[in-house]
Coordinates of C-alpha atoms in Angstrom, one line a residue:
M1 CA -6.6 47.7 -4.9
T2 CA -4.3 50.2 -3.3
S3 CA -0.6 50.7 -3.9
E4 CA 1.6 50.8 -0.9
T5 CA 5.3 51.3 -0.1
P6 CA 7.2 48.2 0.8
T7 CA 8.5 47.8 4.3
S8 CA 12.1 47.3 5.5
P9 CA 14.1 44.2 4.7
T10 CA 13.1 40.9 6.1
V11 CA 14.3 39.4 9.3
P12 CA 15.4 35.9 10.3
H13 CA 12.6 33.4 10.4
S14 CA 13.0 32.9 14.2
Q15 CA 12.3 36.6 14.9
P16 CA 8.6 37.5 14.3
V17 CA 7.8 41.1 13.6
T18 CA 4.5 42.7 14.5
A19 CA 3.1 45.2 12.0
Q20 CA 0.5 47.8 13.0
D21 CA -3.0 47.7 11.4
G22 CA -2.9 49.3 7.9
A23 CA 0.9 48.7 7.6
A24 CA 2.2 48.3 4.1
L25 CA 3.0 44.8 2.8
P26 CA 6.6 43.7 2.4
E27 CA 8.0 43.7 -1.1
R28 CA 7.4 39.9 -1.1
A29 CA 4.8 38.3 1.0
A30 CA 3.0 35.0 1.7
I31 CA -0.3 36.3 3.0
I32 CA -2.0 33.8 5.3
D33 CA -5.7 34.2 6.0
L34 CA -6.3 32.6 9.4
A35 CA -10.0 32.7 8.9
A36 CA -9.6 30.3 5.9
I37 CA -7.7 27.9 8.1
R38 CA -10.4 28.0 10.7
H39 CA -13.0 27.5 8.0
N40 CA -11.2 24.5 6.5
V41 CA -10.9 22.8 9.9
R42 CA -14.5 23.4 10.7
R43 CA -15.5 21.9 7.3
M44 CA -13.5 18.7 7.8
A45 CA -14.6 18.4 11.4
E46 CA -18.2 18.4 10.2
I47 CA -17.5 15.7 7.7
A48 CA -15.5 13.6 10.1
A49 CA -17.8 13.8 13.1
P50 CA -18.1 12.1 15.5
A51 CA -14.4 11.4 14.9
K52 CA -12.1 14.2 16.1
V53 CA -9.6 16.1 14.0
M54 CA -5.8 16.2 14.2
A55 CA -4.5 19.2 12.3
V56 CA -1.0 18.4 10.9
V57 CA 1.3 21.4 11.1
K58 CA 4.6 19.8 10.2
A59 CA 7.0 21.5 7.9
D60 CA 6.2 24.9 9.5
G61 CA 2.5 24.4 8.9
Y62 CA 3.1 23.4 5.2
G63 CA 4.9 26.7 4.8
H64 CA 2.1 28.7 6.4
G65 CA 3.8 29.1 9.8
A66 CA 3.3 26.3 12.4
L67 CA 2.3 28.4 15.4
R68 CA -0.3 30.6 13.8
T69 CA -1.7 27.7 11.8
A70 CA -1.9 25.6 15.0
Q71 CA -3.7 28.3 16.9
A72 CA -6.2 28.8 14.0
A73 CA -6.7 25.1 13.6
L74 CA -7.5 24.7 17.3
D75 CA -9.9 27.6 17.1
G76 CA -11.5 26.0 14.1
G77 CA -12.3 22.8 16.1
A78 CA -9.1 20.6 15.9
S79 CA -8.6 18.6 19.0
W80 CA -5.1 17.4 18.3
L81 CA -2.0 18.6 16.4
G82 CA 0.5 16.5 14.5
T83 CA 4.1 17.0 13.5
A84 CA 6.7 14.9 11.9
H85 CA 9.6 15.7 14.3
V86 CA 9.8 16.1 18.0
S87 CA 11.6 19.3 17.5
E88 CA 8.6 20.7 15.7
A89 CA 6.3 19.7 18.5
L90 CA 8.6 21.1 21.2
A91 CA 8.6 24.5 19.4
L92 CA 4.8 24.5 19.7
R93 CA 4.9 23.5 23.4
N94 CA 7.5 26.2 24.1
A95 CA 5.2 28.7 22.4
G96 CA 2.3 27.9 24.7
I97 CA 0.3 25.3 22.8
D98 CA -1.1 22.9 25.3
A99 CA -3.3 20.7 23.0
P100 CA -2.5 17.0 22.5
L101 CA 0.5 16.8 20.2
L102 CA 1.8 13.7 18.3
A103 CA 5.2 13.4 16.6
W104 CA 5.9 10.3 14.6
L105 CA 9.2 10.5 12.7
H106 CA 12.3 9.8 14.7
T107 CA 16.0 8.8 14.6
P108 CA 18.2 7.6 17.4
N109 CA 19.2 11.2 18.1
T110 CA 15.6 12.3 18.7
D111 CA 15.2 14.0 22.1
F112 CA 12.6 11.5 23.6
T113 CA 13.3 12.8 27.1
A114 CA 12.3 16.4 26.2
A115 CA 9.3 15.0 24.4
I116 CA 8.1 13.1 27.4
E117 CA 8.7 16.0 29.8
A118 CA 6.7 18.2 27.5
G119 CA 3.7 15.8 27.3
I120 CA 4.2 15.1 23.6
D121 CA 2.8 11.8 22.3
L122 CA 5.3 9.6 20.3
G123 CA 4.7 7.5 17.3
C124 CA 6.4 4.1 17.6
S125 CA 7.1 1.6 14.8
G126 CA 9.3 -0.8 16.8
W127 CA 12.9 0.2 17.1
E128 CA 12.1 3.4 19.0
L129 CA 10.4 1.6 21.9
E130 CA 13.6 0.9 23.8
H131 CA 14.7 4.5 23.4
I132 CA 11.4 5.8 24.5
V133 CA 11.4 3.5 27.6
A134 CA 14.9 4.6 28.5
A135 CA 13.8 8.2 28.4
A136 CA 10.7 7.5 30.5
R137 CA 12.9 5.8 33.1
S138 CA 15.3 8.8 33.2
V139 CA 12.5 11.3 33.9
E140 CA 10.4 8.9 36.0
H141 CA 7.3 9.6 33.9
P142 CA 5.4 7.3 31.6
A143 CA 5.6 8.1 27.8
R144 CA 2.4 8.4 25.8
V145 CA 2.8 6.2 22.7
H146 CA 0.9 5.6 19.5
L147 CA 1.9 2.2 17.9
K148 CA 2.1 2.4 14.1
V149 CA 1.5 -0.5 11.8
D150 CA 2.5 -0.5 8.2
T151 CA -0.7 -1.5 6.4
G152 CA 0.8 -1.1 2.9
L153 CA 2.5 2.2 2.4
G154 CA 6.0 0.7 2.9
R155 CA 7.5 3.5 4.9
N156 CA 7.3 3.8 8.7
G157 CA 5.4 1.4 10.9
S158 CA 5.8 -2.1 12.2
T159 CA 5.4 -4.9 9.6
V160 CA 2.4 -7.1 10.0
E161 CA 4.8 -10.0 10.9
S162 CA 6.4 -8.0 13.8
W163 CA 3.1 -6.5 15.1
D164 CA 2.5 -9.2 17.7
Q165 CA 6.0 -8.7 19.1
L166 CA 5.6 -4.9 19.3
I167 CA 2.2 -5.3 21.0
G168 CA 3.7 -7.7 23.6
E169 CA 6.6 -5.5 24.4
A170 CA 4.4 -2.4 24.7
I171 CA 2.0 -4.1 27.1
D172 CA 5.0 -5.3 29.2
Y173 CA 6.3 -1.8 29.5
Q174 CA 2.8 -0.5 30.1
D175 CA 2.4 -2.9 33.0
Q176 CA 5.7 -1.6 34.4
G177 CA 4.2 2.0 34.3
L178 CA 6.8 3.2 31.8
L179 CA 4.3 4.0 29.0
R180 CA 0.7 4.2 28.1
V181 CA -0.4 3.0 24.6
V182 CA -2.6 6.0 23.7
G183 CA -3.2 5.2 20.0
I184 CA -2.9 2.8 17.1
F185 CA -2.4 4.3 13.7
S186 CA -1.3 3.9 10.1
H187 CA -1.1 5.9 6.9
L188 CA -2.8 5.5 3.6
A189 CA -0.9 5.3 0.3
V190 CA -3.5 6.1 -2.4
A191 CA -6.5 7.7 -0.8
D192 CA -6.1 10.6 -3.2
E193 CA -7.1 8.1 -5.9
P194 CA -10.5 6.9 -4.6
H195 CA -10.9 4.2 -7.2
R196 CA -7.8 2.3 -6.1
P197 CA -8.5 -1.0 -4.3
E198 CA -5.4 -0.7 -2.2
T199 CA -7.2 1.5 0.3
D200 CA -9.7 -1.3 1.0
H201 CA -6.8 -3.7 1.6
Q202 CA -5.1 -1.2 4.0
L203 CA -8.4 -0.8 5.9
D204 CA -8.7 -4.5 6.3
V205 CA -5.1 -4.8 7.6
F206 CA -5.6 -1.9 10.0
R207 CA -8.8 -3.4 11.4
E208 CA -7.0 -6.7 12.0
A209 CA -4.1 -4.9 13.7
I210 CA -6.5 -3.1 16.0
A211 CA -8.3 -6.4 16.9
L212 CA -5.0 -8.1 17.7
A213 CA -3.9 -5.2 19.9
E214 CA -7.3 -5.0 21.7
D215 CA -7.4 -8.8 22.2
A216 CA -4.0 -8.6 23.8
G217 CA -5.3 -6.0 26.3
I218 CA -4.5 -2.6 24.7
D219 CA -7.3 -0.1 25.1
P220 CA -6.3 2.8 22.9
E221 CA -7.9 6.3 23.3
V222 CA -7.6 6.9 19.5
R223 CA -7.3 4.8 16.4
H224 CA -6.4 6.9 13.4
L225 CA -5.8 6.2 9.7
A226 CA -7.6 8.8 7.5
N227 CA -5.7 11.6 5.9
T228 CA -7.4 14.6 4.1
P229 CA -8.5 12.6 1.0
A230 CA -9.9 9.7 3.1
T231 CA -11.7 12.3 5.3
F232 CA -13.7 13.3 2.3
T233 CA -14.2 10.0 0.6
R234 CA -13.9 7.2 3.1
P235 CA -16.1 7.6 6.2
D236 CA -15.2 3.9 7.0
A237 CA -11.6 5.1 7.6
H238 CA -12.5 7.8 10.1
F239 CA -12.3 5.7 13.3
D240 CA -11.7 7.9 16.3
L241 CA -9.5 10.6 14.8
V242 CA -8.7 11.9 11.3
R243 CA -5.2 13.4 10.5
V244 CA -5.7 16.2 8.1
G245 CA -2.9 18.0 6.5
I246 CA -3.3 19.7 3.1
G247 CA -7.0 20.3 3.6
V248 CA -6.2 22.5 6.6
Y249 CA -4.5 24.9 4.2
G250 CA -7.5 24.9 1.8
L251 CA -5.9 22.8 -1.0
S252 CA -7.4 19.8 -2.6
P253 CA -5.5 16.4 -2.6
F254 CA -7.4 15.2 -5.6
A255 CA -6.1 15.6 -9.2
D256 CA -9.7 16.1 -10.6
Q257 CA -11.1 18.4 -7.9
R258 CA -10.1 21.9 -6.7
S259 CA -10.6 23.6 -3.4
D260 CA -14.1 25.0 -4.3
D261 CA -15.3 21.5 -5.1
L262 CA -14.5 20.4 -1.5
G263 CA -15.7 23.6 0.2
L264 CA -12.2 24.6 1.1
I265 CA -10.5 28.0 0.9
P266 CA -6.8 28.3 0.1
A267 CA -5.2 30.1 2.9
M268 CA -2.0 31.4 1.3
T269 CA -1.6 34.2 -1.2
L270 CA 1.9 34.6 -2.7
Q271 CA 2.5 38.0 -4.0
T272 CA 5.1 40.6 -4.8
R273 CA 5.2 43.9 -6.7
V274 CA 6.4 44.6 -10.3
A275 CA 10.0 45.6 -10.1
N276 CA 10.5 46.9 -13.6
C277 CA 8.4 47.4 -16.8
K278 CA 10.0 48.1 -20.2
A279 CA 9.2 48.2 -23.9
V280 CA 11.0 45.7 -26.1
P281 CA 11.2 45.0 -29.8
E282 CA 10.1 41.9 -31.7
G283 CA 12.6 39.1 -31.2
Q284 CA 13.7 40.2 -27.7
G285 CA 15.2 37.2 -25.8
V286 CA 14.1 36.7 -22.2
S287 CA 16.2 35.3 -19.3
Y288 CA 19.0 32.7 -19.2
G289 CA 19.3 30.6 -22.3
L290 CA 17.1 33.0 -24.4
H291 CA 14.6 30.2 -24.9
Y292 CA 11.8 32.7 -25.3
K293 CA 11.7 35.6 -27.7
T294 CA 8.9 38.1 -28.2
K295 CA 6.8 37.6 -31.3
A296 CA 6.1 41.4 -31.7
P297 CA 7.0 44.7 -30.0
S298 CA 5.8 44.2 -26.5
T299 CA 6.2 45.0 -22.8
L300 CA 8.0 42.9 -20.3
A301 CA 7.2 43.1 -16.5
L302 CA 9.9 41.9 -14.1
I303 CA 8.6 40.0 -11.1
P304 CA 11.0 39.8 -8.1
L305 CA 10.4 36.3 -7.0
G306 CA 12.5 33.3 -8.0
Y307 CA 13.7 29.9 -7.0
A308 CA 15.5 31.3 -3.9
D309 CA 12.0 32.2 -2.8
G310 CA 10.7 28.7 -3.4
V311 CA 9.2 29.2 -6.9
P312 CA 10.1 26.1 -9.0
R313 CA 12.8 26.9 -11.6
I314 CA 11.1 24.4 -13.9
A315 CA 7.7 26.2 -13.8
T316 CA 8.0 28.4 -16.9
G317 CA 4.4 29.2 -17.9
G318 CA 3.3 29.6 -14.3
P319 CA 0.6 32.2 -14.0
V320 CA 1.0 35.7 -12.5
R321 CA -2.0 38.0 -11.9
L322 CA -1.4 41.7 -12.7
A323 CA -4.0 44.4 -12.7
G324 CA -6.9 42.0 -13.2
R325 CA -5.3 39.9 -15.9
T326 CA -3.3 36.7 -15.7
Y327 CA -0.1 36.3 -17.7
P328 CA 2.3 33.3 -18.0
V329 CA 5.9 33.5 -17.0
V330 CA 8.1 33.5 -20.0
G331 CA 11.8 32.5 -20.2
R332 CA 13.6 30.7 -17.5
I333 CA 12.8 31.4 -13.8
A334 CA 16.0 32.8 -12.1
M335 CA 17.1 32.8 -8.5
D336 CA 15.4 36.1 -7.6
Q337 CA 13.2 37.0 -10.5
M338 CA 11.0 36.0 -13.4
V339 CA 9.5 37.8 -16.4
V340 CA 6.0 38.0 -17.8
D341 CA 5.2 39.2 -21.4
L342 CA 2.2 41.6 -21.2
D343 CA 1.7 41.0 -25.0
A344 CA 1.1 44.7 -25.6
A345 CA 3.1 47.7 -26.5
L346 CA 2.4 50.1 -23.6
D347 CA 3.4 53.7 -23.6
G348 CA 5.8 55.2 -21.1
A349 CA 3.2 56.4 -18.6
E350 CA 1.4 53.0 -18.7
R351 CA 4.7 51.2 -18.1
L352 CA 5.6 53.5 -15.2
A353 CA 2.2 53.0 -13.6
L354 CA 2.7 49.3 -13.5
V355 CA 5.9 49.5 -11.5
G356 CA 4.9 48.6 -7.9
T357 CA 1.7 47.0 -9.0
P358 CA 0.8 43.9 -6.9
A359 CA 1.7 40.7 -8.7
V360 CA 0.0 37.6 -7.4
L361 CA 1.3 34.2 -8.2
F362 CA -1.4 32.3 -6.4
G363 CA -4.1 32.8 -3.9
S364 CA -7.7 31.9 -3.1
G365 CA -8.8 32.3 -6.7
R366 CA -11.8 34.3 -5.7
D367 CA -11.1 36.9 -8.4
G368 CA -10.5 34.4 -11.1
G369 CA -6.8 34.5 -10.3
P370 CA -4.3 31.6 -10.2
L371 CA -4.2 28.9 -7.6
A372 CA -1.3 26.9 -6.2
D373 CA -2.7 24.1 -8.3
D374 CA -1.8 26.0 -11.4
W375 CA 1.8 26.4 -10.4
A376 CA 1.9 22.7 -9.5
A377 CA 0.7 21.9 -13.0
A378 CA 3.4 24.2 -14.5
A379 CA 6.1 22.5 -12.4
G380 CA 4.9 19.0 -12.9
T381 CA 4.4 18.5 -9.1
I382 CA 1.6 18.8 -6.5
N383 CA 0.1 21.7 -4.6
Y384 CA 1.6 20.4 -1.3
E385 CA 5.1 21.1 -2.6
I386 CA 4.3 24.6 -4.0
V387 CA 3.2 26.1 -0.7
T388 CA 5.6 24.1 1.5
R389 CA 8.7 25.2 -0.4
I390 CA 8.1 28.9 -0.1
S391 CA 11.3 30.0 1.5
G392 CA 12.1 31.9 4.7
R393 CA 13.1 34.9 2.6
V394 CA 9.4 35.5 2.0
P395 CA 7.7 37.1 5.0
R396 CA 4.5 35.4 6.3
V397 CA 1.9 38.1 6.8
Y398 CA -1.2 37.1 8.8
V399 CA -4.6 38.5 8.2
D400 CA -8.1 37.5 9.5
S401 CA -10.9 38.0 7.1
E402 CA -13.5 37.0 9.7
A403 CA -12.6 40.0 11.8
R404 CA -14.8 42.0 9.4
P405 CA -17.2 39.4 7.8
D406 CA -18.6 42.1 5.5
V407 CA -15.2 42.7 4.0
A408 CA -13.5 40.1 1.8
P409 CA -9.7 40.7 1.6
A410 CA -8.4 41.6 -1.8
E411 CA -6.4 38.9 -3.5
D412 CA -3.2 40.9 -3.1
G413 CA -3.8 41.3 0.7
T414 CA -3.8 45.1 0.7
E415 CA -7.5 45.5 1.5
A416 CA -7.1 42.8 4.2
L417 CA -4.4 44.8 5.9
R418 CA -6.3 48.1 5.6
E419 CA -9.8 46.8 6.5
T420 CA -9.2 44.0 9.0
E421 CA -9.2 45.5 12.5
T422 CA -6.8 43.0 14.0
R423 CA -3.0 42.6 14.5
Q424 CA -1.0 41.2 11.6
E425 CA 2.5 39.7 12.0
T426 CA 5.2 39.0 9.5
D427 CA 7.6 36.1 9.9
A428 CA 10.5 36.3 7.4

């Protein structure tokens, strides 16, 4: 691995910056391998076939950057894109994405008019229907609607008791030319626990809901229920379309399986560089509260990432990879920094040499380094949250390891930037 000089301070998230090939990494970076995203989508498309794939890019592409993730997912074989909010979908349309787009989480203030004008499909659980129809009238263009039924998750979606009424109203508006019922969908509650019987019950309810809608005269283009875990374990839930989220980013939804077990590649590497390295005596307290004290004379390395960057404050013990070894974070994680105990008394030259060394919190694990799963375990949460919460203060740096298939990017991203003969961008 090479050592490179950090670039200038970050810029606001809405202002992407293009770096030239071979440019140094920022002092903090979430390095996103677009090839990994394409690979992951291809992998799930093969499993789901003949069903098509919707890549879910809500929450700024689970923290990976919605636009670049969407482009890579489409290149990897996704036919649809999914977002939670209309505003997320509009941002993709405005950036030139013309693939089918579905947004499903609304409030009365949602801009349904803009969504219809932009050709964005709208999820509808019931109350939204009048708002969607009003917007369709105002623009004199039919809305594309996916009716959602609550099959057991207990969040959005029409109740089973209200499903007949929603179907009837939708058909009436469809006959008036105000909308087209494009899809019928629901969402699974426990597909990440394949042994749970509730998934079978949800499938039964979903099939019944589809039958009622079709018997009433609805002819949907797509019926969709499966998320990432169901894509892998429940082929009976694939229907016409699977909605994959966490798998797009190479992370496993299962507690007992990691990415490699599923043939997925984690797309994000979170790294920084050692900011300070100093010798300390036995009994040296570390960070706020002094809950950790060194057991012998040792060396402490300061890592300039903290909870303002999205690292969970609670995740003491989380792993950091330095110079080919992995060390746990000791002491309390602060707003901007954390500390690792190198458990060795290094001399002055060795300590100085470590300053500026890449420090990887998580990545693909190809070098035996830590994964987002490990930070999730340290924080008592799930890998979804670890990658999604990385803040806008951390630039997103895009690399493409398929541009040179004979070169695997180093875990800290420096080799990828030097060897990959493509453009990289950073989004702060």
